[in-house]
């Protein structure tokens, strides 16, 4: 969330599960419910990936994941069944410059589309409300498309309590200024709404509410984890242990960014006492914009966790190890149905998943009118604009 001023000024339904007859609710062998809370911070939030890798190595079980902004993205992937190492692999494959650009890649863009795009200095959106300019530097369409692809295995899950790990994303209602805890719907939508950094990304409309980055109201939502009934709450806090000095010589933009940091930190400090264990990652020397330094930031998180490994191992000993099933591997795609456009690939081709999705994006023009929804059916991938 430190990205805001740097760029421009930059619920859940109650779910009851009866305990098994052989394991009464007060059974002394019942394992405590463990919640993991991940803080927002733009590129700094990539440090969570390194932390997750060490947590898994130490044997810490996680039942609930709660996150804000980048914490909600890493947390959402983890809640969907990805391991820390799998998330790391996917992140290193991202072309950040392309992801944070509104222009479509030239190799996926027809000559006519490219010619038309260069004719205009501004792009307008059009919906039921009429014409409008983008309300941020980025629409976030590419981020949403990427999340759709990565979360294809969970595209049919609408209740976040039904994910491999229960999940909540925190956003902010721009009209009321109140936090919004997202507990159901499309997982990609929840993650996108939580990272709608004002001035950087357009606000995201979800269920009639206009949502922005949750960091402005609750950047480390430990209280949300508590409200979900967690017995043990582990929080990952991102902190600069050597903040800058000589502020009288800083630029106006730096001063504005620092002002927002102070505001967000006050909220974080109110939440920290609610956690049972806090792992602090020192992110000194990096900024929320340093996505190109993803490997270094992930390593910083891993180093912080490894420096506390003995303590983490002792914590894990008090919690029974739990073997979770491996994330489901998608079978070869045998056919595609595209709603709202021409088929991108012939049915029965047995194409690989990435090839199918790449064809869908090229067919619909990722830079301008990318598929709004991608989901996995029993026999096909479906796209809808």
mmCIF file of C-alpha atoms in Angstrom:
data_model
loop_
_atom_site.group_PDB
_atom_site.id
_atom_site.type_symbol
_atom_site.label_atom_id
_atom_site.label_comp_id
_atom_site.label_asym_id
_atom_site.label_seq_id
_atom_site.Cartn_x
_atom_site.Cartn_y
_atom_site.Cartn_z
ATOM 1 C CA UNK A 1 0.000 0.000 0.000
ATOM 2 C CA UNK A 2 3.066 2.226 0.226
ATOM 3 C CA UNK A 3 2.693 2.368 -3.546
ATOM 4 C CA UNK A 4 -0.246 4.800 -3.487
ATOM 5 C CA UNK A 5 1.403 8.188 -3.262
ATOM 6 C CA UNK A 6 4.505 6.909 -5.002
ATOM 7 C CA UNK A 7 2.419 6.440 -8.127
ATOM 8 C CA UNK A 8 -0.112 9.224 -8.174
ATOM 9 C CA UNK A 9 -0.419 10.922 -4.848
ATOM 10 C CA UNK A 10 1.129 8.005 -4.948
ATOM 11 C CA UNK A 11 -19.855 -11.746 5.740
ATOM 12 C CA UNK A 12 -19.171 -14.431 5.313
ATOM 13 C CA UNK A 13 -22.292 -16.622 5.463
ATOM 14 C CA UNK A 14 -22.352 -18.676 8.637
ATOM 15 C CA UNK A 15 -21.133 -22.187 7.892
ATOM 16 C CA UNK A 16 -21.755 -24.953 10.389
ATOM 17 C CA UNK A 17 -20.088 -28.325 10.152
ATOM 18 C CA UNK A 18 -21.139 -30.910 12.704
ATOM 19 C CA UNK A 19 -18.128 -32.535 14.400
ATOM 20 C CA UNK A 20 -17.587 -36.221 13.659
ATOM 21 C CA UNK A 21 -19.171 -38.549 16.173
ATOM 22 C CA UNK A 22 -15.761 -40.008 17.016
ATOM 23 C CA UNK A 23 -14.211 -36.581 17.697
ATOM 24 C CA UNK A 24 -16.294 -34.449 20.086
ATOM 25 C CA UNK A 25 -15.752 -30.720 19.916
ATOM 26 C CA UNK A 26 -13.962 -30.668 23.276
ATOM 27 C CA UNK A 27 -11.632 -33.506 22.329
ATOM 28 C CA UNK A 28 -8.136 -32.874 23.747
ATOM 29 C CA UNK A 29 -6.639 -34.173 20.494
ATOM 30 C CA UNK A 30 -8.312 -31.556 18.322
ATOM 31 C CA UNK A 31 -5.692 -29.389 16.620
ATOM 32 C CA UNK A 32 -5.908 -25.610 17.148
ATOM 33 C CA UNK A 33 -7.196 -23.613 14.190
ATOM 34 C CA UNK A 34 -4.293 -21.611 12.769
ATOM 35 C CA UNK A 35 -4.732 -18.376 10.809
ATOM 36 C CA UNK A 36 -2.039 -16.639 8.756
ATOM 37 C CA UNK A 37 -2.338 -12.881 8.171
ATOM 38 C CA UNK A 38 -0.330 -11.243 5.381
ATOM 39 C CA UNK A 39 0.275 -7.492 5.215
ATOM 40 C CA UNK A 40 -0.068 -5.365 2.082
ATOM 41 C CA UNK A 41 2.822 -3.431 0.584
ATOM 42 C CA UNK A 42 3.005 -3.597 -3.201
ATOM 43 C CA UNK A 43 6.166 -5.360 -4.341
ATOM 44 C CA UNK A 44 7.240 -5.656 -0.701
ATOM 45 C CA UNK A 45 4.464 -8.199 -0.242
ATOM 46 C CA UNK A 46 6.419 -10.642 -2.407
ATOM 47 C CA UNK A 47 8.437 -11.301 0.755
ATOM 48 C CA UNK A 48 5.475 -13.379 1.949
ATOM 49 C CA UNK A 49 6.408 -16.026 -0.614
ATOM 50 C CA UNK A 50 9.767 -16.660 1.031
ATOM 51 C CA UNK A 51 8.088 -16.793 4.432
ATOM 52 C CA UNK A 52 5.569 -19.384 3.215
ATOM 53 C CA UNK A 53 8.362 -21.636 1.971
ATOM 54 C CA UNK A 54 9.988 -21.704 5.407
ATOM 55 C CA UNK A 55 6.659 -22.127 7.220
ATOM 56 C CA UNK A 56 5.980 -25.222 5.128
ATOM 57 C CA UNK A 57 9.456 -26.554 5.828
ATOM 58 C CA UNK A 58 8.956 -26.011 9.553
ATOM 59 C CA UNK A 59 5.652 -27.861 9.400
ATOM 60 C CA UNK A 60 3.324 -25.067 10.445
ATOM 61 C CA UNK A 61 -0.236 -25.931 9.391
ATOM 62 C CA UNK A 62 -2.443 -23.099 8.135
ATOM 63 C CA UNK A 63 -6.247 -23.322 8.102
ATOM 64 C CA UNK A 64 -7.192 -19.689 7.432
ATOM 65 C CA UNK A 65 -5.477 -17.071 5.271
ATOM 66 C CA UNK A 66 -6.348 -13.368 5.524
ATOM 67 C CA UNK A 67 -4.627 -10.659 3.515
ATOM 68 C CA UNK A 68 -4.727 -7.130 2.222
ATOM 69 C CA UNK A 69 -3.480 -5.860 -1.152
ATOM 70 C CA UNK A 70 -0.404 -7.904 -2.169
ATOM 71 C CA UNK A 71 -0.958 -9.954 0.974
ATOM 72 C CA UNK A 72 -4.377 -10.886 -0.399
ATOM 73 C CA UNK A 73 -2.860 -11.969 -3.717
ATOM 74 C CA UNK A 74 -0.134 -14.177 -2.253
ATOM 75 C CA UNK A 75 -2.610 -15.336 0.385
ATOM 76 C CA UNK A 76 -5.290 -16.093 -2.178
ATOM 77 C CA UNK A 77 -2.945 -18.297 -4.164
ATOM 78 C CA UNK A 78 -1.862 -20.073 -0.986
ATOM 79 C CA UNK A 79 -5.469 -20.551 0.125
ATOM 80 C CA UNK A 80 -6.322 -22.025 -3.284
ATOM 81 C CA UNK A 81 -3.776 -24.802 -2.820
ATOM 82 C CA UNK A 82 -0.503 -23.438 -4.192
ATOM 83 C CA UNK A 83 2.626 -24.121 -2.174
ATOM 84 C CA UNK A 84 5.113 -21.354 -1.461
ATOM 85 C CA UNK A 85 7.514 -22.792 -4.049
ATOM 86 C CA UNK A 86 4.767 -22.968 -6.670
ATOM 87 C CA UNK A 87 3.833 -19.338 -6.077
ATOM 88 C CA UNK A 88 7.509 -18.413 -6.368
ATOM 89 C CA UNK A 89 7.752 -20.162 -9.740
ATOM 90 C CA UNK A 90 4.671 -18.360 -11.076
ATOM 91 C CA UNK A 91 5.896 -14.974 -9.857
ATOM 92 C CA UNK A 92 9.309 -15.333 -11.463
ATOM 93 C CA UNK A 93 7.594 -16.061 -14.782
ATOM 94 C CA UNK A 94 5.747 -12.710 -14.749
ATOM 95 C CA UNK A 95 6.850 -9.924 -17.059
ATOM 96 C CA UNK A 96 6.113 -7.026 -14.694
ATOM 97 C CA UNK A 97 6.543 -4.314 -17.320
ATOM 98 C CA UNK A 98 3.961 -5.994 -19.505
ATOM 99 C CA UNK A 99 1.608 -6.742 -16.607
ATOM 100 C CA UNK A 100 1.557 -3.104 -15.519
ATOM 101 C CA UNK A 101 1.033 -1.759 -19.016
ATOM 102 C CA UNK A 102 -2.287 -1.049 -20.680
ATOM 103 C CA UNK A 103 -0.881 -1.856 -24.102
ATOM 104 C CA UNK A 104 -1.243 -5.344 -25.479
ATOM 105 C CA UNK A 105 1.918 -7.221 -26.468
ATOM 106 C CA UNK A 106 2.667 -6.544 -30.116
ATOM 107 C CA UNK A 107 3.024 -10.222 -30.983
ATOM 108 C CA UNK A 108 -0.533 -10.838 -29.791
ATOM 109 C CA UNK A 109 -2.025 -7.821 -31.517
ATOM 110 C CA UNK A 110 -3.248 -7.683 -35.067
ATOM 111 C CA UNK A 111 -1.839 -5.034 -37.400
ATOM 112 C CA UNK A 112 -5.254 -3.361 -37.695
ATOM 113 C CA UNK A 113 -5.744 -3.203 -33.904
ATOM 114 C CA UNK A 114 -2.259 -1.776 -33.420
ATOM 115 C CA UNK A 115 -2.808 0.784 -36.161
ATOM 116 C CA UNK A 116 -6.101 1.903 -34.605
ATOM 117 C CA UNK A 117 -4.628 2.136 -31.106
ATOM 118 C CA UNK A 118 -1.812 4.448 -32.182
ATOM 119 C CA UNK A 119 -4.306 6.858 -33.718
ATOM 120 C CA UNK A 120 -5.635 7.989 -30.341
ATOM 121 C CA UNK A 121 -4.035 9.703 -27.363
ATOM 122 C CA UNK A 122 -6.710 8.660 -24.841
ATOM 123 C CA UNK A 123 -8.836 5.583 -24.279
ATOM 124 C CA UNK A 124 -12.415 5.741 -23.040
ATOM 125 C CA UNK A 125 -14.481 3.116 -21.300
ATOM 126 C CA UNK A 126 -18.163 2.553 -21.981
ATOM 127 C CA UNK A 127 -20.714 0.832 -19.787
ATOM 128 C CA UNK A 128 -24.321 1.293 -18.690
ATOM 129 C CA UNK A 129 -23.394 4.634 -17.152
ATOM 130 C CA UNK A 130 -22.013 5.954 -20.443
ATOM 131 C CA UNK A 131 -18.512 7.036 -21.436
ATOM 132 C CA UNK A 132 -15.713 7.450 -18.901
ATOM 133 C CA UNK A 133 -11.947 7.711 -18.649
ATOM 134 C CA UNK A 134 -10.063 5.124 -16.639
ATOM 135 C CA UNK A 135 -10.136 6.147 -12.983
ATOM 136 C CA UNK A 136 -6.526 5.150 -12.383
ATOM 137 C CA UNK A 137 -3.277 4.820 -14.266
ATOM 138 C CA UNK A 138 -4.085 1.141 -14.855
ATOM 139 C CA UNK A 139 -7.391 -0.608 -15.395
ATOM 140 C CA UNK A 140 -6.047 -3.814 -13.866
ATOM 141 C CA UNK A 141 -7.445 -6.000 -16.661
ATOM 142 C CA UNK A 142 -4.166 -7.829 -17.160
ATOM 143 C CA UNK A 143 -3.801 -8.516 -13.454
ATOM 144 C CA UNK A 144 -7.321 -9.909 -13.364
ATOM 145 C CA UNK A 145 -6.665 -12.091 -16.425
ATOM 146 C CA UNK A 146 -3.505 -13.460 -14.800
ATOM 147 C CA UNK A 147 -5.397 -14.247 -11.600
ATOM 148 C CA UNK A 148 -8.103 -15.997 -13.624
ATOM 149 C CA UNK A 149 -5.497 -18.248 -15.206
ATOM 150 C CA UNK A 150 -3.666 -19.042 -11.966
ATOM 151 C CA UNK A 151 -6.920 -19.768 -10.130
ATOM 152 C CA UNK A 152 -8.592 -21.822 -12.823
ATOM 153 C CA UNK A 153 -8.794 -24.863 -10.515
ATOM 154 C CA UNK A 154 -10.968 -22.847 -8.131
ATOM 155 C CA UNK A 155 -13.100 -21.044 -10.716
ATOM 156 C CA UNK A 156 -16.250 -22.826 -9.568
ATOM 157 C CA UNK A 157 -15.778 -22.021 -5.860
ATOM 158 C CA UNK A 158 -17.922 -19.117 -4.653
ATOM 159 C CA UNK A 159 -17.743 -19.648 -0.890
ATOM 160 C CA UNK A 160 -14.196 -18.939 0.309
ATOM 161 C CA UNK A 161 -14.765 -21.269 3.259
ATOM 162 C CA UNK A 162 -14.779 -24.097 0.697
ATOM 163 C CA UNK A 163 -11.239 -23.439 -0.519
ATOM 164 C CA UNK A 164 -8.400 -25.731 0.618
ATOM 165 C CA UNK A 165 -7.749 -23.047 3.231
ATOM 166 C CA UNK A 166 -10.434 -20.606 4.339
ATOM 167 C CA UNK A 167 -9.740 -17.187 2.889
ATOM 168 C CA UNK A 168 -10.648 -13.536 3.341
ATOM 169 C CA UNK A 169 -9.497 -10.475 1.387
ATOM 170 C CA UNK A 170 -9.836 -6.979 2.811
ATOM 171 C CA UNK A 171 -10.754 -3.989 0.636
ATOM 172 C CA UNK A 172 -12.129 -0.525 1.419
ATOM 173 C CA UNK A 173 -15.471 0.963 0.367
ATOM 174 C CA UNK A 174 -14.512 4.306 -1.175
ATOM 175 C CA UNK A 175 -17.938 5.778 -0.408
ATOM 176 C CA UNK A 176 -18.233 4.856 3.270
ATOM 177 C CA UNK A 177 -14.539 4.581 4.100
ATOM 178 C CA UNK A 178 -15.214 1.284 5.871
ATOM 179 C CA UNK A 179 -13.331 -1.991 5.484
ATOM 180 C CA UNK A 180 -14.996 -4.681 3.373
ATOM 181 C CA UNK A 181 -14.144 -8.295 4.161
ATOM 182 C CA UNK A 182 -14.718 -10.349 1.017
ATOM 183 C CA UNK A 183 -15.757 -13.905 1.812
ATOM 184 C CA UNK A 184 -17.409 -15.157 -1.348
ATOM 185 C CA UNK A 185 -17.673 -14.672 -5.097
ATOM 186 C CA UNK A 186 -14.868 -15.161 -7.596
ATOM 187 C CA UNK A 187 -11.490 -15.459 -5.923
ATOM 188 C CA UNK A 188 -9.801 -13.399 -8.646
ATOM 189 C CA UNK A 189 -12.324 -10.586 -8.106
ATOM 190 C CA UNK A 190 -11.609 -10.506 -4.376
ATOM 191 C CA UNK A 191 -7.870 -10.295 -4.923
ATOM 192 C CA UNK A 192 -8.221 -7.603 -7.591
ATOM 193 C CA UNK A 193 -10.520 -5.490 -5.389
ATOM 194 C CA UNK A 194 -8.155 -5.689 -2.420
ATOM 195 C CA UNK A 195 -5.245 -4.322 -4.513
ATOM 196 C CA UNK A 196 -7.119 -1.418 -6.165
ATOM 197 C CA UNK A 197 -4.487 1.128 -5.159
ATOM 198 C CA UNK A 198 -6.023 4.631 -5.499
ATOM 199 C CA UNK A 199 -4.434 6.584 -8.317
ATOM 200 C CA UNK A 200 -2.617 3.491 -9.578
ATOM 201 C CA UNK A 201 -5.439 1.066 -10.351
ATOM 202 C CA UNK A 202 -9.054 1.844 -11.105
ATOM 203 C CA UNK A 203 -11.465 1.147 -8.247
ATOM 204 C CA UNK A 204 -13.189 -2.224 -8.555
ATOM 205 C CA UNK A 205 -16.969 -2.537 -8.396
ATOM 206 C CA UNK A 206 -18.098 -5.645 -6.573
ATOM 207 C CA UNK A 207 -21.713 -6.342 -5.583
ATOM 208 C CA UNK A 208 -22.618 -2.691 -6.093
ATOM 209 C CA UNK A 209 -19.798 -1.315 -3.940
ATOM 210 C CA UNK A 210 -16.847 0.640 -5.316
ATOM 211 C CA UNK A 211 -13.774 -0.852 -3.675
ATOM 212 C CA UNK A 212 -10.190 0.313 -3.360
ATOM 213 C CA UNK A 213 -7.057 -1.063 -1.726
ATOM 214 C CA UNK A 214 -7.778 -2.338 1.774
ATOM 215 C CA UNK A 215 -4.480 -0.989 3.067
ATOM 216 C CA UNK A 216 -6.013 2.410 3.748
ATOM 217 C CA UNK A 217 -8.311 0.899 6.381
ATOM 218 C CA UNK A 218 -6.629 -2.313 7.573
ATOM 219 C CA UNK A 219 -3.275 -3.256 6.087
ATOM 220 C CA UNK A 220 -2.656 -6.146 8.497
ATOM 221 C CA UNK A 221 -6.150 -7.565 9.250
ATOM 222 C CA UNK A 222 -5.416 -9.645 12.338
ATOM 223 C CA UNK A 223 -8.812 -8.782 13.837
ATOM 224 C CA UNK A 224 -10.487 -10.378 10.820
ATOM 225 C CA UNK A 225 -8.639 -13.638 11.486
ATOM 226 C CA UNK A 226 -9.747 -13.489 15.109
ATOM 227 C CA UNK A 227 -13.348 -13.001 14.060
ATOM 228 C CA UNK A 228 -13.157 -16.241 12.059
ATOM 229 C CA UNK A 229 -12.509 -18.228 15.226
ATOM 230 C CA UNK A 230 -8.767 -18.816 14.888
ATOM 231 C CA UNK A 231 -7.103 -20.259 17.977
ATOM 232 C CA UNK A 232 -3.626 -19.230 16.872
ATOM 233 C CA UNK A 233 -2.957 -16.185 14.698
ATOM 234 C CA UNK A 234 0.393 -15.751 12.950
ATOM 235 C CA UNK A 235 1.006 -12.374 11.313
ATOM 236 C CA UNK A 236 3.714 -11.439 8.805
ATOM 237 C CA UNK A 237 4.621 -7.785 9.251
ATOM 238 C CA UNK A 238 6.627 -5.820 6.680
ATOM 239 C CA UNK A 239 8.706 -3.108 8.340
ATOM 240 C CA UNK A 240 11.551 -0.800 7.418
ATOM 241 C CA UNK A 241 13.886 -1.062 10.392
ATOM 242 C CA UNK A 242 16.074 1.772 9.109
ATOM 243 C CA UNK A 243 13.682 4.499 7.914
ATOM 244 C CA UNK A 244 15.036 7.452 5.977
ATOM 245 C CA UNK A 245 16.113 10.604 7.749
ATOM 246 C CA UNK A 246 16.768 14.212 6.622
ATOM 247 C CA UNK A 247 13.118 14.658 5.735
ATOM 248 C CA UNK A 248 13.551 18.398 5.399
ATOM 249 C CA UNK A 249 15.483 17.680 2.200
ATOM 250 C CA UNK A 250 12.994 15.234 0.697
ATOM 251 C CA UNK A 251 10.737 15.909 -2.267
ATOM 252 C CA UNK A 252 7.048 16.718 -1.937
ATOM 253 C CA UNK A 253 6.153 13.291 -3.322
ATOM 254 C CA UNK A 254 8.357 11.557 -0.755
ATOM 255 C CA UNK A 255 6.751 13.586 2.026
ATOM 256 C CA UNK A 256 3.270 12.689 0.838
ATOM 257 C CA UNK A 257 4.210 9.020 0.616
ATOM 258 C CA UNK A 258 5.707 9.109 4.105
ATOM 259 C CA UNK A 259 2.547 10.739 5.453
ATOM 260 C CA UNK A 260 0.487 7.860 4.114
ATOM 261 C CA UNK A 261 2.956 5.342 5.538
ATOM 262 C CA UNK A 262 2.491 6.886 8.994
ATOM 263 C CA UNK A 263 -1.291 6.707 8.649
ATOM 264 C CA UNK A 264 -1.191 3.051 7.600
ATOM 265 C CA UNK A 265 1.355 2.164 10.309
ATOM 266 C CA UNK A 266 -0.962 3.475 13.016
ATOM 267 C CA UNK A 267 -3.619 0.999 11.923
ATOM 268 C CA UNK A 268 -1.090 -1.822 11.778
ATOM 269 C CA UNK A 269 0.154 -1.019 15.284
ATOM 270 C CA UNK A 270 -3.402 -1.323 16.591
ATOM 271 C CA UNK A 271 -3.700 -4.779 15.058
ATOM 272 C CA UNK A 272 -0.329 -6.253 16.056
ATOM 273 C CA UNK A 273 -1.204 -6.973 19.735
ATOM 274 C CA UNK A 274 -4.040 -9.229 18.549
ATOM 275 C CA UNK A 275 -1.614 -11.758 17.032
ATOM 276 C CA UNK A 276 -0.106 -14.688 18.912
ATOM 277 C CA UNK A 277 3.054 -14.636 16.845
ATOM 278 C CA UNK A 278 4.453 -11.882 14.623
ATOM 279 C CA UNK A 279 7.219 -12.482 12.113
ATOM 280 C CA UNK A 280 8.718 -9.163 11.038
ATOM 281 C CA UNK A 281 10.442 -8.919 7.674
ATOM 282 C CA UNK A 282 12.885 -6.037 7.329
ATOM 283 C CA UNK A 283 12.233 -4.544 3.895
ATOM 284 C CA UNK A 284 14.770 -1.719 4.253
ATOM 285 C CA UNK A 285 16.261 -0.719 0.913
ATOM 286 C CA UNK A 286 13.235 -1.735 -1.129
ATOM 287 C CA UNK A 287 10.086 0.093 -2.151
ATOM 288 C CA UNK A 288 6.573 -0.918 -3.095
ATOM 289 C CA UNK A 289 7.499 -0.313 -6.736
ATOM 290 C CA UNK A 290 10.432 -2.754 -6.868
ATOM 291 C CA UNK A 291 8.693 -5.588 -8.693
ATOM 292 C CA UNK A 292 11.746 -6.050 -10.912
ATOM 293 C CA UNK A 293 13.631 -7.034 -7.740
ATOM 294 C CA UNK A 294 11.177 -9.844 -7.005
ATOM 295 C CA UNK A 295 13.870 -12.464 -6.382
ATOM 296 C CA UNK A 296 15.660 -10.272 -3.848
ATOM 297 C CA UNK A 297 12.448 -9.437 -1.995
ATOM 298 C CA UNK A 298 11.343 -13.078 -1.861
ATOM 299 C CA UNK A 299 14.809 -13.928 -0.534
ATOM 300 C CA UNK A 300 14.476 -11.213 2.126
ATOM 301 C CA UNK A 301 11.288 -12.876 3.388
ATOM 302 C CA UNK A 302 12.912 -16.286 3.405
ATOM 303 C CA UNK A 303 15.919 -14.941 5.302
ATOM 304 C CA UNK A 304 13.677 -13.401 7.963
ATOM 305 C CA UNK A 305 11.810 -16.661 8.462
ATOM 306 C CA UNK A 306 14.986 -18.758 8.524
ATOM 307 C CA UNK A 307 16.510 -16.491 11.156
ATOM 308 C CA UNK A 308 13.560 -17.480 13.367
ATOM 309 C CA UNK A 309 13.473 -21.111 12.263
ATOM 310 C CA UNK A 310 14.070 -22.640 15.685
ATOM 311 C CA UNK A 311 11.248 -20.575 17.124
ATOM 312 C CA UNK A 312 8.996 -21.540 14.221
ATOM 313 C CA UNK A 313 9.875 -25.214 14.686
ATOM 314 C CA UNK A 314 8.915 -25.009 18.359
ATOM 315 C CA UNK A 315 5.674 -23.334 17.376
ATOM 316 C CA UNK A 316 5.002 -26.120 14.878
ATOM 317 C CA UNK A 317 5.593 -28.767 17.545
ATOM 318 C CA UNK A 318 2.622 -27.420 19.451
ATOM 319 C CA UNK A 319 0.493 -27.836 16.352
ATOM 320 C CA UNK A 320 -0.053 -31.241 14.796
ATOM 321 C CA UNK A 321 1.397 -31.574 11.305
ATOM 322 C CA UNK A 322 -1.272 -31.930 8.689
ATOM 323 C CA UNK A 323 -0.743 -33.445 5.271
ATOM 324 C CA UNK A 324 -2.815 -31.535 2.742
ATOM 325 C CA UNK A 325 -3.644 -33.021 -0.650
ATOM 326 C CA UNK A 326 -1.525 -31.717 -3.502
ATOM 327 C CA UNK A 327 -3.047 -29.068 -5.743
ATOM 328 C CA UNK A 328 -5.028 -30.686 -8.543
ATOM 329 C CA UNK A 329 -3.235 -30.778 -11.895
ATOM 330 C CA UNK A 330 -5.513 -29.887 -14.776
ATOM 331 C CA UNK A 331 -6.112 -32.512 -17.440
ATOM 332 C CA UNK A 332 -5.428 -31.693 -21.108
ATOM 333 C CA UNK A 333 -8.057 -29.397 -22.621
ATOM 334 C CA UNK A 334 -10.299 -31.201 -25.088
ATOM 335 C CA UNK A 335 -12.507 -28.327 -26.170
ATOM 336 C CA UNK A 336 -13.274 -24.654 -25.711
ATOM 337 C CA UNK A 337 -16.513 -22.704 -25.609
ATOM 338 C CA UNK A 338 -16.290 -18.927 -26.016
ATOM 339 C CA UNK A 339 -19.351 -16.890 -25.116
ATOM 340 C CA UNK A 340 -19.511 -13.543 -26.876
ATOM 341 C CA UNK A 341 -16.993 -14.186 -29.638
ATOM 342 C CA UNK A 342 -15.562 -16.611 -32.141
ATOM 343 C CA UNK A 343 -13.857 -19.828 -30.916
ATOM 344 C CA UNK A 344 -10.173 -19.283 -30.269
ATOM 345 C CA UNK A 345 -9.208 -22.904 -30.799
ATOM 346 C CA UNK A 346 -10.867 -25.897 -32.369
ATOM 347 C CA UNK A 347 -12.678 -28.383 -30.091
ATOM 348 C CA UNK A 348 -11.046 -31.753 -29.625
ATOM 349 C CA UNK A 349 -7.532 -30.475 -30.173
ATOM 350 C CA UNK A 350 -6.194 -31.653 -26.835
ATOM 351 C CA UNK A 351 -4.264 -28.394 -26.528
ATOM 352 C CA UNK A 352 -2.247 -27.441 -23.466
ATOM 353 C CA UNK A 353 -3.917 -25.075 -21.020
ATOM 354 C CA UNK A 354 -1.586 -22.121 -21.541
ATOM 355 C CA UNK A 355 -1.896 -22.409 -25.302
ATOM 356 C CA UNK A 356 -5.681 -22.324 -25.036
ATOM 357 C CA UNK A 357 -5.703 -19.303 -22.769
ATOM 358 C CA UNK A 358 -3.146 -17.534 -24.936
ATOM 359 C CA UNK A 359 -5.365 -18.114 -27.956
ATOM 360 C CA UNK A 360 -8.358 -16.750 -26.064
ATOM 361 C CA UNK A 361 -6.438 -13.602 -25.163
ATOM 362 C CA UNK A 362 -5.254 -13.058 -28.710
ATOM 363 C CA UNK A 363 -8.740 -13.663 -30.077
ATOM 364 C CA UNK A 364 -10.242 -11.051 -27.765
ATOM 365 C CA UNK A 365 -7.360 -8.551 -27.774
ATOM 366 C CA UNK A 366 -5.813 -8.567 -24.305
ATOM 367 C CA UNK A 367 -4.879 -4.894 -24.496
ATOM 368 C CA UNK A 368 -8.402 -3.647 -25.085
ATOM 369 C CA UNK A 369 -11.238 -6.085 -24.552
ATOM 370 C CA UNK A 370 -9.828 -9.111 -22.797
ATOM 371 C CA UNK A 371 -12.125 -11.921 -21.645
ATOM 372 C CA UNK A 372 -13.886 -10.772 -18.489
ATOM 373 C CA UNK A 373 -14.269 -14.249 -17.112
ATOM 374 C CA UNK A 374 -12.443 -17.496 -17.564
ATOM 375 C CA UNK A 375 -13.674 -20.635 -15.870
ATOM 376 C CA UNK A 376 -13.181 -24.392 -15.965
ATOM 377 C CA UNK A 377 -16.122 -26.594 -16.802
ATOM 378 C CA UNK A 378 -16.305 -30.365 -16.818
ATOM 379 C CA UNK A 379 -15.403 -30.520 -20.496
ATOM 380 C CA UNK A 380 -14.173 -27.074 -21.533
ATOM 381 C CA UNK A 381 -12.778 -23.736 -20.636
ATOM 382 C CA UNK A 382 -15.263 -20.953 -21.128
ATOM 383 C CA UNK A 383 -14.563 -17.299 -21.724
ATOM 384 C CA UNK A 384 -17.047 -14.453 -21.549
ATOM 385 C CA UNK A 385 -16.590 -10.790 -22.402
#
